[in-house]
Amino acid sequence: MDNDDNNTLRSDRTGKMSVGRRRFIGAAGAGAVATTLAGCIGSGDDEGVTIGHLAPLENTQGIGSERSAELAAEEINEDGGIRDEDIEVVSANTRSDPSTAQDEASRLINQENVDLLVGTFSSEVSLNIMDMIAENDVPYIVTGSASPAIIENSTGSDYEANKNIFRSGPINSYFQAEAMGGYADYLSDHHGWNSFAYLADDAAWTDPFTNNLPGELESRGYDVVYESELSTGIDDFSTVMDDLESEEPDAVFRFFAHIIATDMLASWHQRQAEFGIEGIHVASMTPDFYELSEGAATFETTSQSGAAGTTDITEKTLDFVDAYQSFTEDDGDAPDLPMYMGFNTYDAIYLYREAVEEAGTADYESDLDAIVDAMLGLEYTGTAGEISFYGEGDDYPHDVQEERGENDEITNFPITQWRPEDGLECVYPEQYRTADHIQPEWMG
């Protein structure tokens, strides 16, 4: 059920707890002692609500996320704030360094007295700071990292100690691997592509792809002719391209967040290699990547939350993109689009507002359970899709749930394709498709 007025909670869901059922019992032990030093936070003492944003701000993903957080704060303040208090975003640059992220998260909690943390891009960074954030009890919504280990190592391993941790998007990479199977079916139906190669960053977020995607494809009747994980420092793709051409896949499913594979794309065009390049390429989500790659991005695809604003995934998607572009029109540092992390961060702040309004408090020190219960009761219509969280008894407690269509295919995993002449279209899933996928013009 959609929440057209953003004010809908579930109370009848299996595995979910209704608001007010649980009571905060001060179970945090040493963590509770630590948080008493953080001051009176979000408790109606006219200090406002402070949101800490964590991201690599030398990275366009991080900047797009930061601006999206600031936009959400401005809009919410114009609409009366959170529980009649204005909100403020305090941003911290994590770089791509887990140690820096640890220091910055600690500063936001203990010096800035934040009521909520959002963000973190790389899974390695998120994994490194979870224990410290859990000890301090401050609600933390991960909006950029996709490794299922973020949940498995926190709420999945010790729920009571980590129940302040949520992940609002994208769907974790375990479900992303399954979703790629549905996308392979589409490519097979549309082009007759039935053999695939697999490439990935050697990084935490790709482990579920490495462990599951080849089997997922084979279970659907496809051949997996090549598998490899690449060093994130790779700068010469000649051997990789030679190997791929010798194995003759119809398409390469590659998953690059750390690798900026412009040279691989250029080689693909120059060789007119007889395969498509599909999957996830975070660099390709940059709005001006087509121009930066001098057209080498043409025909490649990537999945990204919000489908880069190419289509109205929900009634809020395109309004958000318009608002973001107006908000940043004089900002030379901001990307032209919020990018996937911006969609997720913007949604996270709005859903937090709905949760604390329902809980009647933003004071996590006094009543974390009320906030957690309200979060678990949400069915929130965001800009990137419908957001609800898995409950305590599920495999991924507090992780965003995948959406499924009539054939049980995962649908909140939109895929976009760069087209000739700098166009970008959503090609999957069907209900969001703005154009059919096209194969490289030299194929067939």
C-alpha positions as a Python dict, from the first residue, in 0.01 Angstrom:
ca = {
    (1, 'M'): (0, 0, 0),
    (2, 'D'): (146, 332, -101),
    (3, 'N'): (171, 612, 148),
    (4, 'D'): (42, 898, -57),
    (5, 'D'): (54, 1127, 240),
    (6, 'N'): (378, 981, 375),
    (7, 'N'): (201, 900, 693),
    (8, 'T'): (129, 530, 672),
    (9, 'L'): (263, 268, 905),
    (10, 'R'): (216, -106, 903),
    (11, 'S'): (96, -287, 1206),
    (12, 'D'): (-4, -620, 1059),
    (13, 'R'): (312, -741, 897),
    (14, 'T'): (465, -1078, 975),
    (15, 'G'): (794, -1034, 1152),
    (16, 'K'): (732, -665, 1220),
    (17, 'M'): (670, -512, 1554),
    (18, 'S'): (400, -256, 1604),
    (19, 'V'): (478, 87, 1745),
    (20, 'G'): (488, 90, 2118),
    (21, 'R'): (516, -283, 2163),
    (22, 'R'): (876, -269, 2262),
    (23, 'R'): (1011, -58, 2539),
    (24, 'F'): (1355, 84, 2573),
    (25, 'I'): (1510, -85, 2875),
    (26, 'G'): (1850, 74, 2877),
    (27, 'A'): (2004, -244, 2747),
    (28, 'A'): (2293, -71, 2578),
    (29, 'G'): (2516, -102, 2882),
    (30, 'A'): (2846, 68, 2812),
    (31, 'G'): (2696, 219, 2498),
    (32, 'A'): (2430, 393, 2702),
    (33, 'V'): (2696, 539, 2931),
    (34, 'A'): (2882, 673, 2632),
    (35, 'T'): (2578, 836, 2479),
    (36, 'T'): (2490, 1026, 2794),
    (37, 'L'): (2787, 1243, 2710),
    (38, 'A'): (2637, 1340, 2379),
    (39, 'G'): (2395, 1589, 2527),
    (40, 'C'): (2022, 1623, 2501),
    (41, 'I'): (1959, 1545, 2137),
    (42, 'G'): (1642, 1592, 1934),
    (43, 'S'): (1438, 1592, 2250),
    (44, 'G'): (1240, 1908, 2201),
    (45, 'D'): (1492, 2133, 2375),
    (46, 'D'): (1495, 2386, 2088),
    (47, 'E'): (1832, 2264, 1969),
    (48, 'G'): (1685, 2138, 1645),
    (49, 'V'): (1755, 1811, 1472),
    (50, 'T'): (2106, 1752, 1340),
    (51, 'I'): (2172, 1502, 1061),
    (52, 'G'): (2527, 1386, 1001),
    (53, 'H'): (2612, 1301, 641),
    (54, 'L'): (2908, 1072, 569),
    (55, 'A'): (3047, 1041, 216),
    (56, 'P'): (3364, 1080, 9),
    (57, 'L'): (3327, 1442, -95),
    (58, 'E'): (3601, 1426, -357),
    (59, 'N'): (3368, 1181, -534),
    (60, 'T'): (3070, 1295, -741),
    (61, 'Q'): (2855, 1029, -573),
    (62, 'G'): (2935, 1183, -237),
    (63, 'I'): (2870, 1537, -355),
    (64, 'G'): (2538, 1440, -515),
    (65, 'S'): (2439, 1270, -190),
    (66, 'E'): (2541, 1572, 19),
    (67, 'R'): (2342, 1815, -197),
    (68, 'S'): (2042, 1580, -187),
    (69, 'A'): (2060, 1576, 194),
    (70, 'E'): (2077, 1955, 202),
    (71, 'L'): (1780, 1977, -36),
    (72, 'A'): (1575, 1743, 182),
    (73, 'A'): (1660, 1954, 487),
    (74, 'E'): (1558, 2276, 314),
    (75, 'E'): (1228, 2127, 197),
    (76, 'I'): (1148, 1977, 535),
    (77, 'N'): (1227, 2301, 715),
    (78, 'E'): (995, 2489, 477),
    (79, 'D'): (730, 2232, 567),
    (80, 'G'): (763, 2280, 942),
    (81, 'G'): (1073, 2077, 1017),
    (82, 'I'): (1076, 1758, 1219),
    (83, 'R'): (853, 1769, 1522),
    (84, 'D'): (842, 2146, 1483),
    (85, 'E'): (1220, 2176, 1494),
    (86, 'D'): (1443, 2282, 1207),
    (87, 'I'): (1693, 2032, 1082),
    (88, 'E'): (2054, 2094, 994),
    (89, 'V'): (2286, 1878, 785),
    (90, 'V'): (2647, 1852, 898),
    (91, 'S'): (2856, 1682, 633),
    (92, 'A'): (3181, 1495, 683),
    (93, 'N'): (3429, 1382, 419),
    (94, 'T'): (3510, 1015, 474),
    (95, 'R'): (3732, 1008, 166),
    (96, 'S'): (3769, 643, 69),
    (97, 'D'): (3951, 570, 390),
    (98, 'P'): (3794, 359, 670),
    (99, 'S'): (4017, 527, 933),
    (100, 'T'): (3909, 876, 826),
    (101, 'A'): (3547, 762, 825),
    (102, 'Q'): (3586, 629, 1179),
    (103, 'D'): (3721, 963, 1301),
    (104, 'E'): (3455, 1165, 1120),
    (105, 'A'): (3167, 950, 1240),
    (106, 'S'): (3295, 983, 1596),
    (107, 'R'): (3320, 1360, 1557),
    (108, 'L'): (2965, 1386, 1427),
    (109, 'I'): (2831, 1179, 1716),
    (110, 'N'): (3032, 1320, 2005),
    (111, 'Q'): (3095, 1680, 1899),
    (112, 'E'): (2812, 1765, 1660),
    (113, 'N'): (2561, 1564, 1866),
    (114, 'V'): (2381, 1434, 1559),
    (115, 'D'): (2040, 1273, 1586),
    (116, 'L'): (2085, 1066, 1269),
    (117, 'L'): (2369, 950, 1047),
    (118, 'V'): (2313, 889, 674),
    (119, 'G'): (2542, 799, 388),
    (120, 'T'): (2868, 603, 345),
    (121, 'F'): (2965, 497, -4),
    (122, 'S'): (3210, 208, 0),
    (123, 'S'): (3116, -111, 180),
    (124, 'E'): (3461, -131, 339),
    (125, 'V'): (3402, 208, 504),
    (126, 'S'): (3054, 114, 623),
    (127, 'L'): (3178, -214, 769),
    (128, 'N'): (3458, -40, 954),
    (129, 'I'): (3244, 214, 1140),
    (130, 'M'): (2942, 3, 1232),
    (131, 'D'): (3068, -117, 1569),
    (132, 'M'): (3144, 234, 1689),
    (133, 'I'): (2808, 366, 1570),
    (134, 'A'): (2625, 72, 1727),
    (135, 'E'): (2792, 142, 2063),
    (136, 'N'): (2659, 499, 2049),
    (137, 'D'): (2303, 399, 1951),
    (138, 'V'): (2256, 690, 1707),
    (139, 'P'): (2028, 586, 1420),
    (140, 'Y'): (2235, 517, 1109),
    (141, 'I'): (2086, 471, 762),
    (142, 'V'): (2331, 341, 502),
    (143, 'T'): (2251, 488, 160),
    (144, 'G'): (2545, 404, -64),
    (145, 'S'): (2698, 68, 27),
    (146, 'A'): (2543, -253, -103),
    (147, 'S'): (2731, -539, 63),
    (148, 'P'): (2491, -768, 255),
    (149, 'A'): (2771, -809, 510),
    (150, 'I'): (2675, -464, 644),
    (151, 'I'): (2356, -617, 778),
    (152, 'E'): (2488, -968, 834),
    (153, 'N'): (2765, -834, 1059),
    (154, 'S'): (2539, -599, 1254),
    (155, 'T'): (2167, -657, 1310),
    (156, 'G'): (2200, -1002, 1161),
    (157, 'S'): (2458, -1114, 1416),
    (158, 'D'): (2355, -927, 1733),
    (159, 'Y'): (2020, -757, 1689),
    (160, 'E'): (1993, -581, 2024),
    (161, 'A'): (2340, -432, 2001),
    (162, 'N'): (2295, -309, 1643),
    (163, 'K'): (1928, -225, 1607),
    (164, 'N'): (2004, 141, 1536),
    (165, 'I'): (2148, 41, 1194),
    (166, 'F'): (1933, 42, 878),
    (167, 'R'): (2004, 35, 506),
    (168, 'S'): (1757, 218, 279),
    (169, 'G'): (1903, 138, -63),
    (170, 'P'): (2000, 14, -308),
    (171, 'I'): (1891, -347, -258),
    (172, 'N'): (2187, -543, -132),
    (173, 'S'): (2415, -715, -378),
    (174, 'Y'): (2282, -1060, -291),
    (175, 'F'): (1945, -956, -436),
    (176, 'Q'): (2118, -758, -710),
    (177, 'A'): (2279, -1084, -828),
    (178, 'E'): (1935, -1245, -849),
    (179, 'A'): (1798, -939, -1031),
    (180, 'M'): (2071, -973, -1292),
    (181, 'G'): (1928, -1316, -1371),
    (182, 'G'): (1598, -1154, -1464),
    (183, 'Y'): (1785, -902, -1677),
    (184, 'A'): (1966, -1189, -1853),
    (185, 'D'): (1625, -1332, -1941),
    (186, 'Y'): (1531, -1001, -2100),
    (187, 'L'): (1856, -990, -2302),
    (188, 'S'): (1802, -1349, -2412),
    (189, 'D'): (1444, -1281, -2521),
    (190, 'H'): (1534, -955, -2693),
    (191, 'H'): (1865, -1039, -2859),
    (192, 'G'): (1907, -1416, -2825),
    (193, 'W'): (2204, -1368, -2593),
    (194, 'N'): (2260, -1690, -2400),
    (195, 'S'): (2626, -1692, -2297),
    (196, 'F'): (2778, -1455, -2044),
    (197, 'A'): (3112, -1362, -1894),
    (198, 'Y'): (3158, -1232, -1540),
    (199, 'L'): (3399, -960, -1422),
    (200, 'A'): (3406, -777, -1089),
    (201, 'D'): (3602, -549, -860),
    (202, 'D'): (3795, -749, -605),
    (203, 'A'): (3598, -579, -324),
    (204, 'A'): (3351, -660, -46),
    (205, 'W'): (3038, -547, -234),
    (206, 'T'): (3097, -788, -522),
    (207, 'D'): (3132, -1105, -312),
    (208, 'P'): (2762, -1195, -352),
    (209, 'F'): (2791, -1155, -729),
    (210, 'T'): (3098, -1377, -740),
    (211, 'N'): (2936, -1637, -519),
    (212, 'N'): (2587, -1635, -670),
    (213, 'L'): (2555, -1480, -1015),
    (214, 'P'): (2725, -1752, -1223),
    (215, 'G'): (2503, -2013, -1059),
    (216, 'E'): (2197, -1791, -1104),
    (217, 'L'): (2267, -1763, -1476),
    (218, 'E'): (2335, -2133, -1518),
    (219, 'S'): (2015, -2221, -1331),
    (220, 'R'): (1827, -2019, -1593),
    (221, 'G'): (1989, -2220, -1873),
    (222, 'Y'): (2271, -1988, -1976),
    (223, 'D'): (2639, -2060, -2029),
    (224, 'V'): (2894, -1878, -1815),
    (225, 'V'): (3209, -1889, -2024),
    (226, 'Y'): (3445, -1669, -1821),
    (227, 'E'): (3479, -1553, -1459),
    (228, 'S'): (3736, -1318, -1308),
    (229, 'E'): (3782, -1067, -1026),
    (230, 'L'): (4010, -776, -1111),
    (231, 'S'): (4241, -572, -894),
    (232, 'T'): (4086, -232, -831),
    (233, 'G'): (4418, -83, -943),
    (234, 'I'): (4405, -232, -1293),
    (235, 'D'): (4492, 11, -1572),
    (236, 'D'): (4563, -226, -1862),
    (237, 'F'): (4265, -421, -1995),
    (238, 'S'): (4434, -567, -2303),
    (239, 'T'): (4471, -916, -2156),
    (240, 'V'): (4117, -910, -2019),
    (241, 'M'): (3979, -807, -2357),
    (242, 'D'): (4183, -1077, -2532),
    (243, 'D'): (4048, -1339, -2294),
    (244, 'L'): (3689, -1221, -2337),
    (245, 'E'): (3711, -1225, -2715),
    (246, 'S'): (3855, -1576, -2711),
    (247, 'E'): (3563, -1702, -2497),
    (248, 'E'): (3304, -1532, -2722),
    (249, 'P'): (3032, -1442, -2469),
    (250, 'D'): (2720, -1265, -2593),
    (251, 'A'): (2754, -1020, -2305),
    (252, 'V'): (2989, -938, -2018),
    (253, 'F'): (2829, -877, -1679),
    (254, 'R'): (3082, -656, -1504),
    (255, 'F'): (3051, -498, -1159),
    (256, 'F'): (3286, -204, -1114),
    (257, 'A'): (3255, 52, -834),
    (258, 'H'): (3625, 114, -782),
    (259, 'I'): (3746, 52, -1136),
    (260, 'I'): (3688, 335, -1383),
    (261, 'A'): (3685, 130, -1699),
    (262, 'T'): (3704, 400, -1965),
    (263, 'D'): (4003, 228, -2129),
    (264, 'M'): (3811, -101, -2143),
    (265, 'L'): (3516, 71, -2308),
    (266, 'A'): (3743, 244, -2560),
    (267, 'S'): (3905, -89, -2647),
    (268, 'W'): (3560, -247, -2682),
    (269, 'H'): (3463, 10, -2945),
    (270, 'Q'): (3797, 4, -3124),
    (271, 'R'): (3794, -375, -3152),
    (272, 'Q'): (3420, -384, -3219),
    (273, 'A'): (3420, -678, -2979),
    (274, 'E'): (3122, -904, -3038),
    (275, 'F'): (2964, -877, -2692),
    (276, 'G'): (2759, -635, -2490),
    (277, 'I'): (2889, -475, -2168),
    (278, 'E'): (2623, -491, -1896),
    (279, 'G'): (2588, -491, -1518),
    (280, 'I'): (2699, -211, -1284),
    (281, 'H'): (2961, 57, -1348),
    (282, 'V'): (2946, 332, -1086),
    (283, 'A'): (3163, 574, -1285),
    (284, 'S'): (2915, 548, -1572),
    (285, 'M'): (2643, 689, -1346),
    (286, 'T'): (2815, 1028, -1355),
    (287, 'P'): (2588, 1251, -1567),
    (288, 'D'): (2873, 1371, -1787),
    (289, 'F'): (3039, 1029, -1818),
    (290, 'Y'): (2942, 1005, -2184),
    (291, 'E'): (3129, 1325, -2257),
    (292, 'L'): (3422, 1236, -2029),
    (293, 'S'): (3457, 899, -2203),
    (294, 'E'): (3444, 1070, -2544),
    (295, 'G'): (3153, 850, -2638),
    (296, 'A'): (3313, 522, -2529),
    (297, 'A'): (3018, 470, -2293),
    (298, 'T'): (2781, 425, -2589),
    (299, 'F'): (2584, 100, -2558),
    (300, 'E'): (2708, 12, -2207),
    (301, 'T'): (2454, -26, -1928),
    (302, 'T'): (2453, 15, -1554),
    (303, 'S'): (2196, -33, -1281),
    (304, 'Q'): (2135, 269, -1060),
    (305, 'S'): (1876, 373, -803),
    (306, 'G'): (1627, 617, -947),
    (307, 'A'): (1722, 513, -1302),
    (308, 'A'): (1911, 844, -1321),
    (309, 'G'): (1581, 1027, -1336),
    (310, 'T'): (1500, 890, -1681),
    (311, 'T'): (1156, 775, -1575),
    (312, 'D'): (895, 822, -1307),
    (313, 'I'): (960, 520, -1089),
    (314, 'T'): (726, 679, -837),
    (315, 'E'): (529, 999, -849),
    (316, 'K'): (816, 1164, -661),
    (317, 'T'): (1108, 1067, -885),
    (318, 'L'): (1100, 1338, -1148),
    (319, 'D'): (987, 1610, -907),
    (320, 'F'): (1295, 1533, -698),
    (321, 'V'): (1523, 1553, -1001),
    (322, 'D'): (1372, 1889, -1099),
    (323, 'A'): (1410, 2019, -744),
    (324, 'Y'): (1770, 1895, -722),
    (325, 'Q'): (1861, 2067, -1048),
    (326, 'S'): (1706, 2395, -935),
    (327, 'F'): (1880, 2363, -599),
    (328, 'T'): (2223, 2311, -759),
    (329, 'E'): (2193, 2520, -1075),
    (330, 'D'): (2456, 2770, -957),
    (331, 'D'): (2673, 2506, -790),
    (332, 'G'): (2967, 2428, -1014),
    (333, 'D'): (3082, 2136, -798),
    (334, 'A'): (2754, 1945, -792),
    (335, 'P'): (2678, 1677, -1052),
    (336, 'D'): (2384, 1759, -1278),
    (337, 'L'): (2186, 1466, -1131),
    (338, 'P'): (2169, 1338, -772),
    (339, 'M'): (2309, 999, -880),
    (340, 'Y'): (2209, 675, -707),
    (341, 'M'): (2334, 768, -362),
    (342, 'G'): (2153, 1103, -378),
    (343, 'F'): (1820, 932, -439),
    (344, 'N'): (1878, 699, -144),
    (345, 'T'): (1999, 973, 94),
    (346, 'Y'): (1708, 1204, 11),
    (347, 'D'): (1464, 919, 74),
    (348, 'A'): (1640, 823, 398),
    (349, 'I'): (1598, 1168, 551),
    (350, 'Y'): (1230, 1187, 460),
    (351, 'L'): (1154, 839, 591),
    (352, 'Y'): (1340, 921, 914),
    (353, 'R'): (1117, 1226, 953),
    (354, 'E'): (810, 1009, 912),
    (355, 'A'): (940, 758, 1163),
    (356, 'V'): (1022, 1005, 1439),
    (357, 'E'): (696, 1191, 1384),
    (358, 'E'): (516, 862, 1439),
    (359, 'A'): (740, 763, 1728),
    (360, 'G'): (682, 1099, 1896),
    (361, 'T'): (1050, 1146, 1961),
    (362, 'A'): (1386, 1192, 1792),
    (363, 'D'): (1560, 1133, 2124),
    (364, 'Y'): (1734, 803, 2058),
    (365, 'E'): (1905, 812, 2396),
    (366, 'S'): (1575, 789, 2579),
    (367, 'D'): (1362, 587, 2338),
    (368, 'L'): (1554, 420, 2059),
    (369, 'D'): (1303, 137, 2050),
    (370, 'A'): (1019, 372, 1957),
    (371, 'I'): (1220, 504, 1662),
    (372, 'V'): (1323, 153, 1555),
    (373, 'D'): (967, 26, 1573),
    (374, 'A'): (841, 319, 1370),
    (375, 'M'): (1110, 258, 1107),
    (376, 'L'): (1008, -107, 1085),
    (377, 'G'): (645, -8, 1044),
    (378, 'L'): (704, 214, 744),
    (379, 'E'): (586, 159, 391),
    (380, 'Y'): (737, 466, 241),
    (381, 'T'): (704, 584, -117),
    (382, 'G'): (1040, 732, -200),
    (383, 'T'): (1194, 877, -512),
    (384, 'A'): (1374, 550, -594),
    (385, 'G'): (1086, 316, -515),
    (386, 'E'): (884, 175, -230),
    (387, 'I'): (1087, 140, 89),
    (388, 'S'): (1017, -103, 370),
    (389, 'F'): (1259, -287, 596),
    (390, 'Y'): (1310, -651, 686),
    (391, 'G'): (1233, -730, 1048),
    (392, 'E'): (1429, -889, 1330),
    (393, 'G'): (1353, -1246, 1232),
    (394, 'D'): (1443, -1212, 865),
    (395, 'D'): (1771, -1291, 691),
    (396, 'Y'): (1862, -923, 652),
    (397, 'P'): (1702, -736, 946),
    (398, 'H'): (1668, -361, 884),
    (399, 'D'): (1777, -393, 521),
    (400, 'V'): (1560, -245, 246),
    (401, 'Q'): (1332, -506, 95),
    (402, 'E'): (1342, -597, -269),
    (403, 'E'): (1027, -543, -476),
    (404, 'R'): (897, -825, -693),
    (405, 'G'): (671, -830, -996),
    (406, 'E'): (412, -1076, -1122),
    (407, 'N'): (672, -1339, -1216),
    (408, 'D'): (861, -1294, -888),
    (409, 'E'): (1132, -1100, -1070),
    (410, 'I'): (1300, -825, -868),
    (411, 'T'): (1185, -489, -1002),
    (412, 'N'): (1359, -223, -788),
    (413, 'F'): (1683, -261, -979),
    (414, 'P'): (1646, -32, -1283),
    (415, 'I'): (1906, -47, -1559),
    (416, 'T'): (1999, 241, -1787),
    (417, 'Q'): (2187, 243, -2116),
    (418, 'W'): (2397, 514, -2276),
    (419, 'R'): (2278, 569, -2633),
    (420, 'P'): (2453, 724, -2932),
    (421, 'E'): (2461, 1104, -2916),
    (422, 'D'): (2471, 1121, -2534),
    (423, 'G'): (2121, 989, -2467),
    (424, 'L'): (2033, 782, -2160),
    (425, 'E'): (1735, 546, -2141),
    (426, 'C'): (1592, 308, -1885),
    (427, 'V'): (1587, -37, -2048),
    (428, 'Y'): (1485, -262, -1757),
    (429, 'P'): (1254, -363, -1591),
    (430, 'E'): (959, -349, -1829),
    (431, 'Q'): (734, -126, -1618),
    (432, 'Y'): (996, 150, -1610),
    (433, 'R'): (1136, 99, -1961),
    (434, 'T'): (1167, 415, -2169),
    (435, 'A'): (1326, 234, -2466),
    (436, 'D'): (1430, -117, -2562),
    (437, 'H'): (1791, -216, -2505),
    (438, 'I'): (1997, -184, -2821),
    (439, 'Q'): (2299, -398, -2895),
    (440, 'P'): (2622, -244, -3026),
    (441, 'E'): (2573, -147, -3387),
    (442, 'W'): (2860, -372, -3497),
    (443, 'M'): (2693, -684, -3355),
    (444, 'G'): (2452, -891, -3561),
}
